[in-house]
């Protein structure tokens, strides 16, 4: 964990634990499934037909969770050459304006994520082009859409009665892999709000800016001195 980041409160700690656990599990499962499939293919001329689609789904989950995790550990890149020239007061103002723009974007992303996912879960999407103005109760459901090759786990058969009107799924419904969309969008919004709060309280001067290049140069310089 980044030493500059210190979680505060039960909610922050729960989100931290969820993100780190989910990312670790996804990486482990992706590696294991890919390794098993390679061994089967080249060693026994067999393959797990649904493995590629599962790995692609897990990779998409990993990317979306990684965006949120990147905000947490200040790993996202940013350019602060201009803002560093400003005195502390204006620099904080500019950072808060940038934070407000990021929050607005995250809210739009959350709305879009919910509106895309909701019909697959037989839930109403929101109305309004930019901001939610209500719920579209007449929207057509898409719960019958299935993945291409991922088998339906038996322990999820209850979803057939919940969202598919009792119809049996032959493959996993798309609602399950798409669930990461609203979850990741909510996490990103939460992390951006955390970053803006740190600026507001004076704990940080900029909005999650990583100085990878500068840090790399400093590391190389330190190594050269040690030699």
Short mmCIF file of C-alpha atoms in Angstrom, two decimals:
data_model
loop_
_atom_site.label_atom_id
_atom_site.label_comp_id
_atom_site.label_asym_id
_atom_site.label_seq_id
_atom_site.Cartn_x
_atom_site.Cartn_y
_atom_site.Cartn_z
CA UNK A 1 0.00 0.00 0.00
CA UNK A 2 1.15 3.51 -0.77
CA UNK A 3 2.62 5.01 2.45
CA UNK A 4 0.95 8.32 1.64
CA UNK A 5 -2.47 6.68 1.81
CA UNK A 6 -4.04 5.99 5.16
CA UNK A 7 -7.62 4.66 5.17
CA UNK A 8 -9.97 6.36 7.61
CA UNK A 9 -13.21 4.88 8.84
CA UNK A 10 -14.88 1.52 8.53
CA UNK A 11 -16.23 2.25 5.04
CA UNK A 12 -12.79 3.15 3.68
CA UNK A 13 -11.25 0.06 5.25
CA UNK A 14 -14.01 -2.16 3.85
CA UNK A 15 -13.54 -0.71 0.36
CA UNK A 16 -9.78 -1.18 0.65
CA UNK A 17 -10.20 -4.80 1.66
CA UNK A 18 -12.70 -5.48 -1.12
CA UNK A 19 -10.55 -3.94 -3.84
CA UNK A 20 -7.31 -5.60 -2.80
CA UNK A 21 -8.95 -9.00 -2.29
CA UNK A 22 -10.86 -8.87 -5.57
CA UNK A 23 -7.78 -7.83 -7.55
CA UNK A 24 -5.65 -10.55 -5.97
CA UNK A 25 -8.30 -13.22 -6.57
CA UNK A 26 -8.83 -12.15 -10.18
CA UNK A 27 -5.11 -12.19 -10.92
CA UNK A 28 -4.74 -15.61 -9.34
CA UNK A 29 -7.71 -17.12 -11.17
CA UNK A 30 -6.66 -15.66 -14.51
CA UNK A 31 -3.15 -17.06 -14.13
CA UNK A 32 -4.34 -20.46 -12.97
CA UNK A 33 -6.97 -20.85 -15.68
CA UNK A 34 -4.61 -19.75 -18.44
CA UNK A 35 -1.87 -22.09 -17.19
CA UNK A 36 -4.24 -25.06 -17.00
CA UNK A 37 -5.56 -24.39 -20.49
CA UNK A 38 -2.03 -24.15 -21.94
CA UNK A 39 -1.05 -27.45 -20.32
CA UNK A 40 -4.20 -29.14 -21.63
CA UNK A 41 -3.73 -27.75 -25.12
CA UNK A 42 -0.06 -28.57 -25.64
CA UNK A 43 0.16 -31.61 -23.40
CA UNK A 44 -3.10 -33.44 -24.09
CA UNK A 45 -4.51 -31.71 -27.20
CA UNK A 46 -7.51 -30.60 -25.15
CA UNK A 47 -8.86 -27.25 -24.01
CA UNK A 48 -11.43 -25.67 -21.72
CA UNK A 49 -13.71 -24.16 -24.31
CA UNK A 50 -15.08 -21.43 -22.04
CA UNK A 51 -11.74 -20.42 -20.49
CA UNK A 52 -10.93 -17.62 -22.95
CA UNK A 53 -14.25 -15.87 -22.38
CA UNK A 54 -13.91 -16.22 -18.61
CA UNK A 55 -10.39 -14.77 -18.70
CA UNK A 56 -11.59 -11.87 -20.86
CA UNK A 57 -14.39 -11.16 -18.37
CA UNK A 58 -12.00 -11.29 -15.43
CA UNK A 59 -9.55 -9.03 -17.25
CA UNK A 60 -12.32 -6.48 -17.82
CA UNK A 61 -13.19 -6.67 -14.11
CA UNK A 62 -9.51 -6.24 -13.26
CA UNK A 63 -9.20 -3.12 -15.43
CA UNK A 64 -12.26 -1.46 -13.92
CA UNK A 65 -11.25 -2.30 -10.36
CA UNK A 66 -7.72 -1.17 -11.19
CA UNK A 67 -8.97 2.29 -12.10
CA UNK A 68 -10.40 2.70 -8.62
CA UNK A 69 -7.35 1.13 -7.00
CA UNK A 70 -5.13 3.51 -8.98
CA UNK A 71 -6.91 6.47 -7.41
CA UNK A 72 -6.32 4.98 -3.98
CA UNK A 73 -2.58 4.48 -4.36
CA UNK A 74 -2.08 7.70 -6.38
CA UNK A 75 -0.89 5.71 -9.39
CA UNK A 76 -2.72 7.69 -12.07
CA UNK A 77 -0.54 10.00 -14.09
CA UNK A 78 -1.09 13.73 -14.21
CA UNK A 79 0.62 16.90 -15.36
CA UNK A 80 1.16 19.48 -12.63
CA UNK A 81 3.95 21.56 -14.19
CA UNK A 82 1.71 24.62 -14.40
CA UNK A 83 -0.09 24.25 -11.07
CA UNK A 84 3.23 23.88 -9.26
CA UNK A 85 4.07 27.42 -10.38
CA UNK A 86 1.05 28.78 -8.49
CA UNK A 87 1.14 29.85 -4.83
CA UNK A 88 -0.58 27.51 -2.33
CA UNK A 89 -3.96 29.28 -2.33
CA UNK A 90 -4.61 29.34 -6.08
CA UNK A 91 -3.07 25.87 -6.43
CA UNK A 92 -5.63 24.47 -4.01
CA UNK A 93 -8.45 26.27 -5.83
CA UNK A 94 -7.39 24.83 -9.18
CA UNK A 95 -7.09 21.37 -7.64
CA UNK A 96 -10.60 21.62 -6.17
CA UNK A 97 -12.01 22.74 -9.54
CA UNK A 98 -10.33 19.75 -11.19
CA UNK A 99 -11.72 17.53 -8.45
CA UNK A 100 -15.24 18.86 -9.00
CA UNK A 101 -14.92 18.12 -12.73
CA UNK A 102 -13.77 14.57 -11.92
CA UNK A 103 -16.71 14.06 -9.56
CA UNK A 104 -19.12 15.25 -12.26
CA UNK A 105 -17.56 12.84 -14.74
CA UNK A 106 -17.72 9.97 -12.22
CA UNK A 107 -21.41 10.67 -11.62
CA UNK A 108 -22.07 10.54 -15.36
CA UNK A 109 -20.11 7.31 -15.57
CA UNK A 110 -22.14 5.84 -12.71
CA UNK A 111 -25.40 6.78 -14.41
CA UNK A 112 -24.26 5.29 -17.69
CA UNK A 113 -23.03 2.12 -16.00
CA UNK A 114 -26.33 1.65 -14.18
CA UNK A 115 -28.41 2.37 -17.28
CA UNK A 116 -26.45 -0.18 -19.30
CA UNK A 117 -26.52 -2.91 -16.65
CA UNK A 118 -30.02 -2.49 -15.24
CA UNK A 119 -32.01 -4.02 -18.15
CA UNK A 120 -29.88 -7.18 -17.96
CA UNK A 121 -30.96 -7.50 -14.31
CA UNK A 122 -34.61 -6.65 -15.07
CA UNK A 123 -34.24 -3.34 -13.26
CA UNK A 124 -35.34 0.05 -14.59
CA UNK A 125 -32.67 2.35 -16.01
CA UNK A 126 -32.83 6.05 -15.27
CA UNK A 127 -34.32 8.66 -17.54
CA UNK A 128 -32.57 11.82 -18.64
CA UNK A 129 -29.60 12.25 -20.94
CA UNK A 130 -27.15 13.70 -18.43
CA UNK A 131 -28.66 13.51 -14.95
CA UNK A 132 -31.25 11.04 -13.60
CA UNK A 133 -34.74 12.49 -13.81
CA UNK A 134 -36.60 9.33 -12.83
CA UNK A 135 -36.86 5.65 -13.66
CA UNK A 136 -37.87 4.23 -17.02
CA UNK A 137 -40.32 1.58 -15.88
CA UNK A 138 -41.25 0.75 -19.48
CA UNK A 139 -37.73 -0.17 -20.52
CA UNK A 140 -37.44 -3.59 -22.13
CA UNK A 141 -35.53 -6.15 -20.07
CA UNK A 142 -32.55 -8.05 -21.43
CA UNK A 143 -32.23 -10.74 -18.79
CA UNK A 144 -32.52 -13.45 -21.45
CA UNK A 145 -29.17 -12.46 -23.01
CA UNK A 146 -26.52 -15.08 -22.26
CA UNK A 147 -22.75 -15.24 -22.57
CA UNK A 148 -21.34 -17.15 -25.51
CA UNK A 149 -19.67 -20.10 -23.81
CA UNK A 150 -19.58 -19.68 -20.01
CA UNK A 151 -21.64 -22.44 -18.38
CA UNK A 152 -24.34 -21.55 -15.90
CA UNK A 153 -23.21 -22.41 -12.33
CA UNK A 154 -25.78 -24.51 -10.54
CA UNK A 155 -25.69 -22.36 -7.39
CA UNK A 156 -26.92 -19.40 -9.47
CA UNK A 157 -29.98 -21.17 -10.80
CA UNK A 158 -32.14 -19.09 -8.47
CA UNK A 159 -31.63 -16.20 -10.90
CA UNK A 160 -33.85 -17.99 -13.38
CA UNK A 161 -36.85 -17.35 -11.14
CA UNK A 162 -35.70 -13.91 -10.07
CA UNK A 163 -34.93 -12.26 -13.40
CA UNK A 164 -35.75 -14.71 -16.22
CA UNK A 165 -39.38 -15.53 -15.40
CA UNK A 166 -38.55 -19.16 -14.65
CA UNK A 167 -36.88 -19.81 -17.99
CA UNK A 168 -33.79 -22.00 -17.74
CA UNK A 169 -30.39 -20.56 -18.68
CA UNK A 170 -28.18 -22.73 -20.87
CA UNK A 171 -25.26 -20.33 -20.39
CA UNK A 172 -24.43 -17.73 -17.76
CA UNK A 173 -26.60 -14.59 -18.17
CA UNK A 174 -24.75 -11.46 -19.17
CA UNK A 175 -26.10 -9.73 -16.10
CA UNK A 176 -23.42 -11.45 -13.98
CA UNK A 177 -20.27 -10.26 -15.80
CA UNK A 178 -21.84 -6.84 -16.40
CA UNK A 179 -22.46 -6.36 -12.66
CA UNK A 180 -18.94 -4.96 -12.33
CA UNK A 181 -19.99 -1.83 -14.25
CA UNK A 182 -22.08 -0.11 -11.53
CA UNK A 183 -19.81 -1.50 -8.79
CA UNK A 184 -16.64 -0.12 -10.37
CA UNK A 185 -18.34 3.19 -11.18
CA UNK A 186 -19.41 3.59 -7.55
CA UNK A 187 -15.90 2.75 -6.34
CA UNK A 188 -14.34 5.29 -8.71
CA UNK A 189 -16.73 7.98 -7.48
CA UNK A 190 -15.90 7.08 -3.88
CA UNK A 191 -12.14 7.27 -4.50
CA UNK A 192 -12.38 10.61 -6.29
CA UNK A 193 -14.42 12.04 -3.43
CA UNK A 194 -11.74 10.80 -1.04
CA UNK A 195 -9.03 12.53 -3.07
CA UNK A 196 -10.96 15.80 -3.22
CA UNK A 197 -11.57 15.64 0.51
CA UNK A 198 -7.84 15.28 1.12
CA UNK A 199 -7.27 18.44 -0.90
CA UNK A 200 -10.03 20.29 0.95
CA UNK A 201 -8.58 19.37 4.34
CA UNK A 202 -5.03 20.19 3.30
CA UNK A 203 -3.74 16.61 3.41
CA UNK A 204 -2.83 16.79 -0.27
CA UNK A 205 -1.99 19.58 -2.70
CA UNK A 206 -2.98 17.94 -5.96
CA UNK A 207 -5.56 15.54 -7.31
CA UNK A 208 -3.90 12.15 -7.35
CA UNK A 209 -0.84 12.82 -9.45
CA UNK A 210 1.87 10.22 -9.86
CA UNK A 211 5.43 11.29 -10.52
CA UNK A 212 6.67 8.02 -11.94
CA UNK A 213 9.33 9.60 -14.14
CA UNK A 214 10.77 11.75 -11.36
CA UNK A 215 10.76 8.86 -8.92
CA UNK A 216 12.48 6.61 -11.47
CA UNK A 217 15.19 9.21 -12.05
CA UNK A 218 15.71 9.56 -8.30
CA UNK A 219 15.98 5.78 -7.92
CA UNK A 220 18.56 5.56 -10.70
CA UNK A 221 20.54 8.44 -9.19
CA UNK A 222 20.51 6.73 -5.80
CA UNK A 223 21.74 3.49 -7.35
CA UNK A 224 24.54 5.31 -9.17
CA UNK A 225 25.66 6.95 -5.94
CA UNK A 226 25.65 3.58 -4.18
CA UNK A 227 27.87 2.12 -6.91
#
